[in-house]
Amino acid sequence: MSALVATRAPLGRQLRSELRWILRRPRTVIGLASLCLVPILAGVGLWFAVDGDGPAGPGLAAIIAGNGLVLPVFTLFLALPLLLPLVGAIWAADGLAGEAQHGTLRGLMISPVGRIRLLGIKAFGVATMSLVAVTLIAFVGAITGVVLFGGEGMLTLSGSTLSLGEALGRIVLTILLVTVQVWGVAAIAMAISACTEHPLVVMAATMAGVIVFAVLGAFSALDWLHPYLITSAWQGLVDVMRDPLPTEELWRSTALAGCYIVIGMSLAAMRLVTKDN
Amino acid sequence: MNRRRVTVVAAAVGVIAGATGLGVLAMPAGAGPAPVLPDVSAEALVESVLNAKPAAFGGSVAVNNDLGIPVIAGVPQLSDGASTLRMWTDGEGKLRAQLPGGDSERTFVDDGETAWLWDSAEQTVTKMPHGSFEERKPELKPGEQQAAPADPVTLSRQVVAAVQEYSDVTVDGTARVANRPVYELVLTPKPTEKTVLREVRVAVDSELRVPLRVAVLTNGTDAPAVQVGFSELNVGPQDASLFSFTPPAGAKVSEPESHEPTAEDKAAAEKAITEANPQVIGEGWDTVLAARVPQDALTFLAEGQQGEQRGNGRWQEEGEGREVDVQGLLRQLGKPLSGAWGSGTLITTRVGGVLIADDGRVAVGAVPEQVLVDAIGQVK
């Protein structure tokens, strides 16, 4: 093996080629384009709701009138329980199980690239694409929100108004926090992806897991279990819209997702190195 | 092959590390070892608390409610569970408190001249200029202000003496609350007291002499029935911008009408009080408050509660003239009880009980069932 080290391709080129490989698939482009529709649909829906009497809805929807920069945050929290885990699972499923299905994973495994490095490159592709998807939703959401609702600053849940710079900072923070949560789900999906050669199994298992977690989170009798569930931390992310920013829950949810990433990637690595080509 | 084994072992370690991390995150934060503080007597501690100057601080207050108030479908109540309150004060009367609830928030800001209450779910701001409400309070309870001695030292002696008549007041070592060293002041009912409460623990900051945590413990369990305490506390000057509030554009600003209580209002209140005939039975920890609630008031209360619930549920229909089965509502909450005193419903929580007789007599206290029954028998 050591003789092969010198022939390894530069890491940067490998990462670039992985991204190019994902982005060149038509379904990726179509998928990203349809993700852009989510904030537009949410914005239009809220626009009609705002016209009526009283608040447009519960939670963040209540403060959206004249407060367009809330829309990206609202849309991300809307997409986090189901849509974004699905997006993460799709990237993860394509990464290993999809390659295995097409028989191309075998070629990658016998190529002179370490399997851990292979996993790292695949994980990089999944992580980058998750970030791209989340950022895209937030970007389209911000544009849609400002067009439909206007607003120069951002009204927080606490009733104070943030300046434009602070508001953009909050949106970027939301993007990062939500992306880390998607990574947590995608890491588990990577572990499943390493065990199967059917991408559909990966997506079905991941989504089933997310739904089961959400159901478990709904039973108060199981409250001892809730701190372990990644889905239970998502509700607390709305703290990002409070002022002054309470960081405790945000750190906790990020650390929780970090644990899922470590577990998922370790399991994936364990499976990949023991896989017979 | 050896390298593969190393990778597998490393990955296994990763899985274990991740799982451990989950466990660590799920564990409540440890309080750390109890700090070593100079000894203080209970009297001196109470005295210093009453003497303490208000300090500027900001922090989070965690409320853990395990009162065991029975649940009735659809009626809002103090639900069991944990909630957090964030608050800031500059120590000179300005205050900001935020009550996050799910994905909404209520903010209360008192900037020294005006108090503001913001509700994000309804997008409303309630403006309460100072002076519109304070004047009414003393009138309701005349004489209370004058009765209190101005000297805090005398006051603290009186407080401790009054409390010691029925309870043992001790300083039970030290602890840490919100990462600050505290003295634990414990009030234990004397063995002769017939109460369901076991003890009340008050954690007093060793430096500021401000209570940082209050816990009420009941017989039979280790977990407090109610615990209110700081989970985070930053002492020191707070950002002045926290104590100002500008109603956001688009929010409905309402100013509740302030009116002096008219003679009719006063007469009505007096009549209600005379009718209710509130009385205190027993003393110390077994104090039972008893009263006679007119039947129509009970019905009115239940209707009001249901009406409010309608409003919350966005059912716009008006609920006037509806028949409300008060006794039926009560029976859902408690258990029926009858005896020589009559019959009624007993609602028990972990910190006491309420006995409501069918004829409107009510007895409330932090006492077991038998004491409530004895008390209601004495209501005229």
mmCIF file with all atom_site columns, C-alpha atoms in Angstrom, chain B residues 178-347:
data_model
loop_
_atom_site.group_PDB
_atom_site.id
_atom_site.type_symbol
_atom_site.label_atom_id
_atom_site.label_alt_id
_atom_site.label_comp_id
_atom_site.label_asym_id
_atom_site.label_entity_id
_atom_site.label_seq_id
_atom_site.pdbx_PDB_ins_code
_atom_site.Cartn_x
_atom_site.Cartn_y
_atom_site.Cartn_z
_atom_site.occupancy
_atom_site.B_iso_or_equiv
_atom_site.pdbx_formal_charge
_atom_site.auth_seq_id
_atom_site.auth_comp_id
_atom_site.auth_asym_id
_atom_site.auth_atom_id
_atom_site.pdbx_PDB_model_num
ATOM 1   C CA . ALA B 1 178 ? -25.961 29.295 38.444 1.00 0.00 ? 178 ALA B CA 1
ATOM 2   C CA . ASN B 1 179 ? -22.286 28.765 39.240 1.00 0.00 ? 179 ASN B CA 1
ATOM 3   C CA . ARG B 1 180 ? -22.447 31.075 42.243 1.00 0.00 ? 180 ARG B CA 1
ATOM 4   C CA . PRO B 1 181 ? -21.826 29.983 45.831 1.00 0.00 ? 181 PRO B CA 1
ATOM 5   C CA . VAL B 1 182 ? -24.976 29.999 47.924 1.00 0.00 ? 182 VAL B CA 1
ATOM 6   C CA . TYR B 1 183 ? -26.120 29.218 51.435 1.00 0.00 ? 183 TYR B CA 1
ATOM 7   C CA . GLU B 1 184 ? -29.002 26.794 51.674 1.00 0.00 ? 184 GLU B CA 1
ATOM 8   C CA . LEU B 1 185 ? -31.612 28.137 54.064 1.00 0.00 ? 185 LEU B CA 1
ATOM 9   C CA . VAL B 1 186 ? -34.058 25.412 54.995 1.00 0.00 ? 186 VAL B CA 1
ATOM 10  C CA . LEU B 1 187 ? -37.458 25.854 56.561 1.00 0.00 ? 187 LEU B CA 1
ATOM 11  C CA . THR B 1 188 ? -38.778 22.627 58.014 1.00 0.00 ? 188 THR B CA 1
ATOM 12  C CA . PRO B 1 189 ? -42.230 22.443 59.559 1.00 0.00 ? 189 PRO B CA 1
ATOM 13  C CA . LYS B 1 190 ? -42.197 21.444 63.227 1.00 0.00 ? 190 LYS B CA 1
ATOM 14  C CA . PRO B 1 191 ? -43.250 17.808 63.668 1.00 0.00 ? 191 PRO B CA 1
ATOM 15  C CA . THR B 1 192 ? -46.583 18.915 65.125 1.00 0.00 ? 192 THR B CA 1
ATOM 16  C CA . GLU B 1 193 ? -47.531 20.726 61.930 1.00 0.00 ? 193 GLU B CA 1
ATOM 17  C CA . LYS B 1 194 ? -50.055 18.876 59.809 1.00 0.00 ? 194 LYS B CA 1
ATOM 18  C CA . THR B 1 195 ? -48.842 19.777 56.343 1.00 0.00 ? 195 THR B CA 1
ATOM 19  C CA . VAL B 1 196 ? -48.010 17.857 53.211 1.00 0.00 ? 196 VAL B CA 1
ATOM 20  C CA . LEU B 1 197 ? -44.894 19.982 52.735 1.00 0.00 ? 197 LEU B CA 1
ATOM 21  C CA . ARG B 1 198 ? -41.625 18.547 53.967 1.00 0.00 ? 198 ARG B CA 1
ATOM 22  C CA . GLU B 1 199 ? -39.401 21.564 53.647 1.00 0.00 ? 199 GLU B CA 1
ATOM 23  C CA . VAL B 1 200 ? -38.780 24.758 51.742 1.00 0.00 ? 200 VAL B CA 1
ATOM 24  C CA . ARG B 1 201 ? -35.224 25.351 50.621 1.00 0.00 ? 201 ARG B CA 1
ATOM 25  C CA . VAL B 1 202 ? -34.042 28.827 49.740 1.00 0.00 ? 202 VAL B CA 1
ATOM 26  C CA . ALA B 1 203 ? -30.592 29.215 48.213 1.00 0.00 ? 203 ALA B CA 1
ATOM 27  C CA . VAL B 1 204 ? -29.174 32.618 49.143 1.00 0.00 ? 204 VAL B CA 1
ATOM 28  C CA . ASP B 1 205 ? -26.288 34.069 47.197 1.00 0.00 ? 205 ASP B CA 1
ATOM 29  C CA . SER B 1 206 ? -23.325 34.355 49.529 1.00 0.00 ? 206 SER B CA 1
ATOM 30  C CA . GLU B 1 207 ? -22.239 37.710 48.112 1.00 0.00 ? 207 GLU B CA 1
ATOM 31  C CA . LEU B 1 208 ? -25.373 39.504 46.935 1.00 0.00 ? 208 LEU B CA 1
ATOM 32  C CA . ARG B 1 209 ? -27.616 37.962 49.601 1.00 0.00 ? 209 ARG B CA 1
ATOM 33  C CA . VAL B 1 210 ? -30.355 37.536 47.069 1.00 0.00 ? 210 VAL B CA 1
ATOM 34  C CA . PRO B 1 211 ? -32.388 34.322 46.913 1.00 0.00 ? 211 PRO B CA 1
ATOM 35  C CA . LEU B 1 212 ? -31.267 32.495 43.787 1.00 0.00 ? 212 LEU B CA 1
ATOM 36  C CA . ARG B 1 213 ? -33.387 29.376 44.092 1.00 0.00 ? 213 ARG B CA 1
ATOM 37  C CA . VAL B 1 214 ? -36.498 28.361 45.948 1.00 0.00 ? 214 VAL B CA 1
ATOM 38  C CA . ALA B 1 215 ? -37.569 24.750 46.112 1.00 0.00 ? 215 ALA B CA 1
ATOM 39  C CA . VAL B 1 216 ? -40.652 23.291 47.773 1.00 0.00 ? 216 VAL B CA 1
ATOM 40  C CA . LEU B 1 217 ? -40.334 19.658 48.768 1.00 0.00 ? 217 LEU B CA 1
ATOM 41  C CA . THR B 1 218 ? -43.211 17.472 49.759 1.00 0.00 ? 218 THR B CA 1
ATOM 42  C CA . ASN B 1 219 ? -43.501 14.359 51.825 1.00 0.00 ? 219 ASN B CA 1
ATOM 43  C CA . GLY B 1 220 ? -42.603 11.146 50.116 1.00 0.00 ? 220 GLY B CA 1
ATOM 44  C CA . THR B 1 221 ? -40.416 12.311 47.251 1.00 0.00 ? 221 THR B CA 1
ATOM 45  C CA . ASP B 1 222 ? -36.949 13.681 46.724 1.00 0.00 ? 222 ASP B CA 1
ATOM 46  C CA . ALA B 1 223 ? -37.747 15.747 43.660 1.00 0.00 ? 223 ALA B CA 1
ATOM 47  C CA . PRO B 1 224 ? -39.077 19.196 44.474 1.00 0.00 ? 224 PRO B CA 1
ATOM 48  C CA . ALA B 1 225 ? -42.710 19.876 43.679 1.00 0.00 ? 225 ALA B CA 1
ATOM 49  C CA . VAL B 1 226 ? -41.786 23.348 42.517 1.00 0.00 ? 226 VAL B CA 1
ATOM 50  C CA . GLN B 1 227 ? -38.361 24.743 41.953 1.00 0.00 ? 227 GLN B CA 1
ATOM 51  C CA . VAL B 1 228 ? -37.685 28.242 40.727 1.00 0.00 ? 228 VAL B CA 1
ATOM 52  C CA . GLY B 1 229 ? -34.067 29.175 40.365 1.00 0.00 ? 229 GLY B CA 1
ATOM 53  C CA . PHE B 1 230 ? -31.475 30.888 38.265 1.00 0.00 ? 230 PHE B CA 1
ATOM 54  C CA . SER B 1 231 ? -29.781 28.629 35.756 1.00 0.00 ? 231 SER B CA 1
ATOM 55  C CA . GLU B 1 232 ? -27.543 31.421 34.587 1.00 0.00 ? 232 GLU B CA 1
ATOM 56  C CA . LEU B 1 233 ? -26.652 34.670 36.298 1.00 0.00 ? 233 LEU B CA 1
ATOM 57  C CA . ASN B 1 234 ? -24.404 37.520 35.224 1.00 0.00 ? 234 ASN B CA 1
ATOM 58  C CA . VAL B 1 235 ? -23.998 40.097 37.929 1.00 0.00 ? 235 VAL B CA 1
ATOM 59  C CA . GLY B 1 236 ? -22.938 43.541 36.879 1.00 0.00 ? 236 GLY B CA 1
ATOM 60  C CA . PRO B 1 237 ? -24.197 46.473 34.862 1.00 0.00 ? 237 PRO B CA 1
ATOM 61  C CA . GLN B 1 238 ? -26.429 45.411 31.999 1.00 0.00 ? 238 GLN B CA 1
ATOM 62  C CA . ASP B 1 239 ? -26.701 46.861 28.526 1.00 0.00 ? 239 ASP B CA 1
ATOM 63  C CA . ALA B 1 240 ? -28.887 49.958 28.853 1.00 0.00 ? 240 ALA B CA 1
ATOM 64  C CA . SER B 1 241 ? -30.595 49.245 25.533 1.00 0.00 ? 241 SER B CA 1
ATOM 65  C CA . LEU B 1 242 ? -32.209 46.206 27.126 1.00 0.00 ? 242 LEU B CA 1
ATOM 66  C CA . PHE B 1 243 ? -34.370 48.480 29.244 1.00 0.00 ? 243 PHE B CA 1
ATOM 67  C CA . SER B 1 244 ? -35.918 50.464 26.443 1.00 0.00 ? 244 SER B CA 1
ATOM 68  C CA . PHE B 1 245 ? -38.688 49.305 24.200 1.00 0.00 ? 245 PHE B CA 1
ATOM 69  C CA . THR B 1 246 ? -40.013 50.717 20.961 1.00 0.00 ? 246 THR B CA 1
ATOM 70  C CA . PRO B 1 247 ? -43.198 49.154 19.720 1.00 0.00 ? 247 PRO B CA 1
ATOM 71  C CA . PRO B 1 248 ? -42.430 47.590 16.345 1.00 0.00 ? 248 PRO B CA 1
ATOM 72  C CA . ALA B 1 249 ? -44.173 48.955 13.297 1.00 0.00 ? 249 ALA B CA 1
ATOM 73  C CA . GLY B 1 250 ? -47.289 46.996 12.532 1.00 0.00 ? 250 GLY B CA 1
ATOM 74  C CA . ALA B 1 251 ? -47.919 45.930 16.100 1.00 0.00 ? 251 ALA B CA 1
ATOM 75  C CA . LYS B 1 252 ? -51.179 46.848 17.762 1.00 0.00 ? 252 LYS B CA 1
ATOM 76  C CA . VAL B 1 253 ? -50.427 49.090 20.725 1.00 0.00 ? 253 VAL B CA 1
ATOM 77  C CA . SER B 1 254 ? -53.114 49.165 23.354 1.00 0.00 ? 254 SER B CA 1
ATOM 78  C CA . GLU B 1 255 ? -53.232 51.097 26.547 1.00 0.00 ? 255 GLU B CA 1
ATOM 79  C CA . PRO B 1 256 ? -55.567 49.625 29.121 1.00 0.00 ? 256 PRO B CA 1
ATOM 80  C CA . GLU B 1 257 ? -57.903 52.231 30.516 1.00 0.00 ? 257 GLU B CA 1
ATOM 81  C CA . SER B 1 258 ? -56.960 53.257 33.971 1.00 0.00 ? 258 SER B CA 1
ATOM 82  C CA . HIS B 1 259 ? -59.844 54.346 36.067 1.00 0.00 ? 259 HIS B CA 1
ATOM 83  C CA . GLU B 1 260 ? -60.190 54.958 39.744 1.00 0.00 ? 260 GLU B CA 1
ATOM 84  C CA . PRO B 1 261 ? -62.407 52.397 41.389 1.00 0.00 ? 261 PRO B CA 1
ATOM 85  C CA . THR B 1 262 ? -65.822 53.969 41.631 1.00 0.00 ? 262 THR B CA 1
ATOM 86  C CA . ALA B 1 263 ? -68.017 53.820 44.670 1.00 0.00 ? 263 ALA B CA 1
ATOM 87  C CA . GLU B 1 264 ? -70.094 51.142 42.943 1.00 0.00 ? 264 GLU B CA 1
ATOM 88  C CA . ASP B 1 265 ? -67.040 49.001 42.315 1.00 0.00 ? 265 ASP B CA 1
ATOM 89  C CA . LYS B 1 266 ? -66.029 49.312 45.943 1.00 0.00 ? 266 LYS B CA 1
ATOM 90  C CA . ALA B 1 267 ? -69.495 48.461 47.145 1.00 0.00 ? 267 ALA B CA 1
ATOM 91  C CA . ALA B 1 268 ? -69.604 45.443 44.850 1.00 0.00 ? 268 ALA B CA 1
ATOM 92  C CA . ALA B 1 269 ? -66.217 44.266 46.068 1.00 0.00 ? 269 ALA B CA 1
ATOM 93  C CA . GLU B 1 270 ? -67.256 44.719 49.688 1.00 0.00 ? 270 GLU B CA 1
ATOM 94  C CA . LYS B 1 271 ? -70.450 42.832 49.122 1.00 0.00 ? 271 LYS B CA 1
ATOM 95  C CA . ALA B 1 272 ? -68.577 39.988 47.479 1.00 0.00 ? 272 ALA B CA 1
ATOM 96  C CA . ILE B 1 273 ? -66.102 39.837 50.346 1.00 0.00 ? 273 ILE B CA 1
ATOM 97  C CA . THR B 1 274 ? -68.838 39.846 52.956 1.00 0.00 ? 274 THR B CA 1
ATOM 98  C CA . GLU B 1 275 ? -70.710 37.140 51.098 1.00 0.00 ? 275 GLU B CA 1
ATOM 99  C CA . ALA B 1 276 ? -67.622 35.026 50.683 1.00 0.00 ? 276 ALA B CA 1
ATOM 100 C CA . ASN B 1 277 ? -66.744 35.505 54.329 1.00 0.00 ? 277 ASN B CA 1
ATOM 101 C CA . PRO B 1 278 ? -63.107 34.494 53.913 1.00 0.00 ? 278 PRO B CA 1
ATOM 102 C CA . GLN B 1 279 ? -61.531 33.130 57.042 1.00 0.00 ? 279 GLN B CA 1
ATOM 103 C CA . VAL B 1 280 ? -58.268 31.638 58.102 1.00 0.00 ? 280 VAL B CA 1
ATOM 104 C CA . ILE B 1 281 ? -58.467 28.386 59.996 1.00 0.00 ? 281 ILE B CA 1
ATOM 105 C CA . GLY B 1 282 ? -55.447 27.028 61.781 1.00 0.00 ? 282 GLY B CA 1
ATOM 106 C CA . GLU B 1 283 ? -52.065 28.639 61.922 1.00 0.00 ? 283 GLU B CA 1
ATOM 107 C CA . GLY B 1 284 ? -48.533 28.075 60.758 1.00 0.00 ? 284 GLY B CA 1
ATOM 108 C CA . TRP B 1 285 ? -48.114 25.451 58.090 1.00 0.00 ? 285 TRP B CA 1
ATOM 109 C CA . ASP B 1 286 ? -51.617 24.046 58.522 1.00 0.00 ? 286 ASP B CA 1
ATOM 110 C CA . THR B 1 287 ? -53.287 27.339 57.719 1.00 0.00 ? 287 THR B CA 1
ATOM 111 C CA . VAL B 1 288 ? -56.387 26.690 55.685 1.00 0.00 ? 288 VAL B CA 1
ATOM 112 C CA . LEU B 1 289 ? -58.104 29.464 53.810 1.00 0.00 ? 289 LEU B CA 1
ATOM 113 C CA . ALA B 1 290 ? -61.815 28.934 53.752 1.00 0.00 ? 290 ALA B CA 1
ATOM 114 C CA . ALA B 1 291 ? -64.567 30.887 52.105 1.00 0.00 ? 291 ALA B CA 1
ATOM 115 C CA . ARG B 1 292 ? -68.044 30.564 50.774 1.00 0.00 ? 292 ARG B CA 1
ATOM 116 C CA . VAL B 1 293 ? -68.268 31.172 47.080 1.00 0.00 ? 293 VAL B CA 1
ATOM 117 C CA . PRO B 1 294 ? -71.693 32.168 45.814 1.00 0.00 ? 294 PRO B CA 1
ATOM 118 C CA . GLN B 1 295 ? -72.964 29.642 43.334 1.00 0.00 ? 295 GLN B CA 1
ATOM 119 C CA . ASP B 1 296 ? -73.372 32.182 40.539 1.00 0.00 ? 296 ASP B CA 1
ATOM 120 C CA . ALA B 1 297 ? -69.760 33.296 40.957 1.00 0.00 ? 297 ALA B CA 1
ATOM 121 C CA . LEU B 1 298 ? -68.596 29.739 40.422 1.00 0.00 ? 298 LEU B CA 1
ATOM 122 C CA . THR B 1 299 ? -70.658 29.460 37.282 1.00 0.00 ? 299 THR B CA 1
ATOM 123 C CA . PHE B 1 300 ? -69.377 32.812 36.106 1.00 0.00 ? 300 PHE B CA 1
ATOM 124 C CA . LEU B 1 301 ? -65.797 31.684 36.666 1.00 0.00 ? 301 LEU B CA 1
ATOM 125 C CA . ALA B 1 302 ? -66.248 28.511 34.697 1.00 0.00 ? 302 ALA B CA 1
ATOM 126 C CA . GLU B 1 303 ? -67.930 30.397 31.871 1.00 0.00 ? 303 GLU B CA 1
ATOM 127 C CA . GLY B 1 304 ? -65.149 32.937 31.809 1.00 0.00 ? 304 GLY B CA 1
ATOM 128 C CA . GLN B 1 305 ? -62.575 30.210 31.568 1.00 0.00 ? 305 GLN B CA 1
ATOM 129 C CA . GLN B 1 306 ? -64.399 28.487 28.760 1.00 0.00 ? 306 GLN B CA 1
ATOM 130 C CA . GLY B 1 307 ? -64.934 31.780 26.962 1.00 0.00 ? 307 GLY B CA 1
ATOM 131 C CA . GLU B 1 308 ? -61.235 32.485 27.148 1.00 0.00 ? 308 GLU B CA 1
ATOM 132 C CA . GLN B 1 309 ? -60.496 29.070 25.813 1.00 0.00 ? 309 GLN B CA 1
ATOM 133 C CA . ARG B 1 310 ? -62.832 29.723 22.914 1.00 0.00 ? 310 ARG B CA 1
ATOM 134 C CA . GLY B 1 311 ? -60.974 32.904 22.175 1.00 0.00 ? 311 GLY B CA 1
ATOM 135 C CA . ASN B 1 312 ? -57.653 31.094 22.162 1.00 0.00 ? 312 ASN B CA 1
ATOM 136 C CA . GLY B 1 313 ? -59.018 28.420 19.943 1.00 0.00 ? 313 GLY B CA 1
ATOM 137 C CA . ARG B 1 314 ? -60.163 31.042 17.457 1.00 0.00 ? 314 ARG B CA 1
ATOM 138 C CA . TRP B 1 315 ? -63.756 29.969 17.703 1.00 0.00 ? 315 TRP B CA 1
ATOM 139 C CA . GLN B 1 316 ? -65.400 33.268 17.229 1.00 0.00 ? 316 GLN B CA 1
ATOM 140 C CA . GLU B 1 317 ? -68.873 32.295 18.372 1.00 0.00 ? 317 GLU B CA 1
ATOM 141 C CA . GLU B 1 318 ? -70.077 34.012 21.490 1.00 0.00 ? 318 GLU B CA 1
ATOM 142 C CA . GLY B 1 319 ? -70.709 31.748 24.393 1.00 0.00 ? 319 GLY B CA 1
ATOM 143 C CA . GLU B 1 320 ? -73.479 33.654 26.112 1.00 0.00 ? 320 GLU B CA 1
ATOM 144 C CA . GLY B 1 321 ? -76.235 31.929 27.931 1.00 0.00 ? 321 GLY B CA 1
ATOM 145 C CA . ARG B 1 322 ? -74.566 28.545 27.783 1.00 0.00 ? 322 ARG B CA 1
ATOM 146 C CA . GLU B 1 323 ? -75.313 26.141 30.571 1.00 0.00 ? 323 GLU B CA 1
ATOM 147 C CA . VAL B 1 324 ? -72.125 25.189 32.341 1.00 0.00 ? 324 VAL B CA 1
ATOM 148 C CA . ASP B 1 325 ? -72.109 22.177 34.575 1.00 0.00 ? 325 ASP B CA 1
ATOM 149 C CA . VAL B 1 326 ? -69.734 23.403 37.271 1.00 0.00 ? 326 VAL B CA 1
ATOM 150 C CA . GLN B 1 327 ? -70.012 20.321 39.421 1.00 0.00 ? 327 GLN B CA 1
ATOM 151 C CA . GLY B 1 328 ? -69.363 18.138 36.397 1.00 0.00 ? 328 GLY B CA 1
ATOM 152 C CA . LEU B 1 329 ? -66.254 20.171 35.604 1.00 0.00 ? 329 LEU B CA 1
ATOM 153 C CA . LEU B 1 330 ? -65.050 19.835 39.174 1.00 0.00 ? 330 LEU B CA 1
ATOM 154 C CA . ARG B 1 331 ? -65.668 16.123 39.262 1.00 0.00 ? 331 ARG B CA 1
ATOM 155 C CA . GLN B 1 332 ? -63.339 15.725 36.292 1.00 0.00 ? 332 GLN B CA 1
ATOM 156 C CA . LEU B 1 333 ? -60.597 17.362 38.331 1.00 0.00 ? 333 LEU B CA 1
ATOM 157 C CA . GLY B 1 334 ? -60.979 15.751 41.686 1.00 0.00 ? 334 GLY B CA 1
ATOM 158 C CA . LYS B 1 335 ? -62.656 12.992 43.609 1.00 0.00 ? 335 LYS B CA 1
ATOM 159 C CA . PRO B 1 336 ? -66.038 13.242 45.274 1.00 0.00 ? 336 PRO B CA 1
ATOM 160 C CA . LEU B 1 337 ? -66.027 13.334 49.052 1.00 0.00 ? 337 LEU B CA 1
ATOM 161 C CA . SER B 1 338 ? -68.782 13.466 51.596 1.00 0.00 ? 338 SER B CA 1
ATOM 162 C CA . GLY B 1 339 ? -69.106 13.441 55.345 1.00 0.00 ? 339 GLY B CA 1
ATOM 163 C CA . ALA B 1 340 ? -70.798 15.083 58.269 1.00 0.00 ? 340 ALA B CA 1
ATOM 164 C CA . TRP B 1 341 ? -69.928 18.492 56.789 1.00 0.00 ? 341 TRP B CA 1
ATOM 165 C CA . GLY B 1 342 ? -71.785 17.817 53.549 1.00 0.00 ? 342 GLY B CA 1
ATOM 166 C CA . SER B 1 343 ? -70.469 16.664 50.224 1.00 0.00 ? 343 SER B CA 1
ATOM 167 C CA . GLY B 1 344 ? -68.136 18.083 47.647 1.00 0.00 ? 344 GLY B CA 1
ATOM 168 C CA . THR B 1 345 ? -65.114 17.530 45.506 1.00 0.00 ? 345 THR B CA 1
ATOM 169 C CA . LEU B 1 346 ? -61.531 17.232 46.646 1.00 0.00 ? 346 LEU B CA 1
ATOM 170 C CA . ILE B 1 347 ? -58.804 18.281 44.233 1.00 0.00 ? 347 ILE B CA 1
#
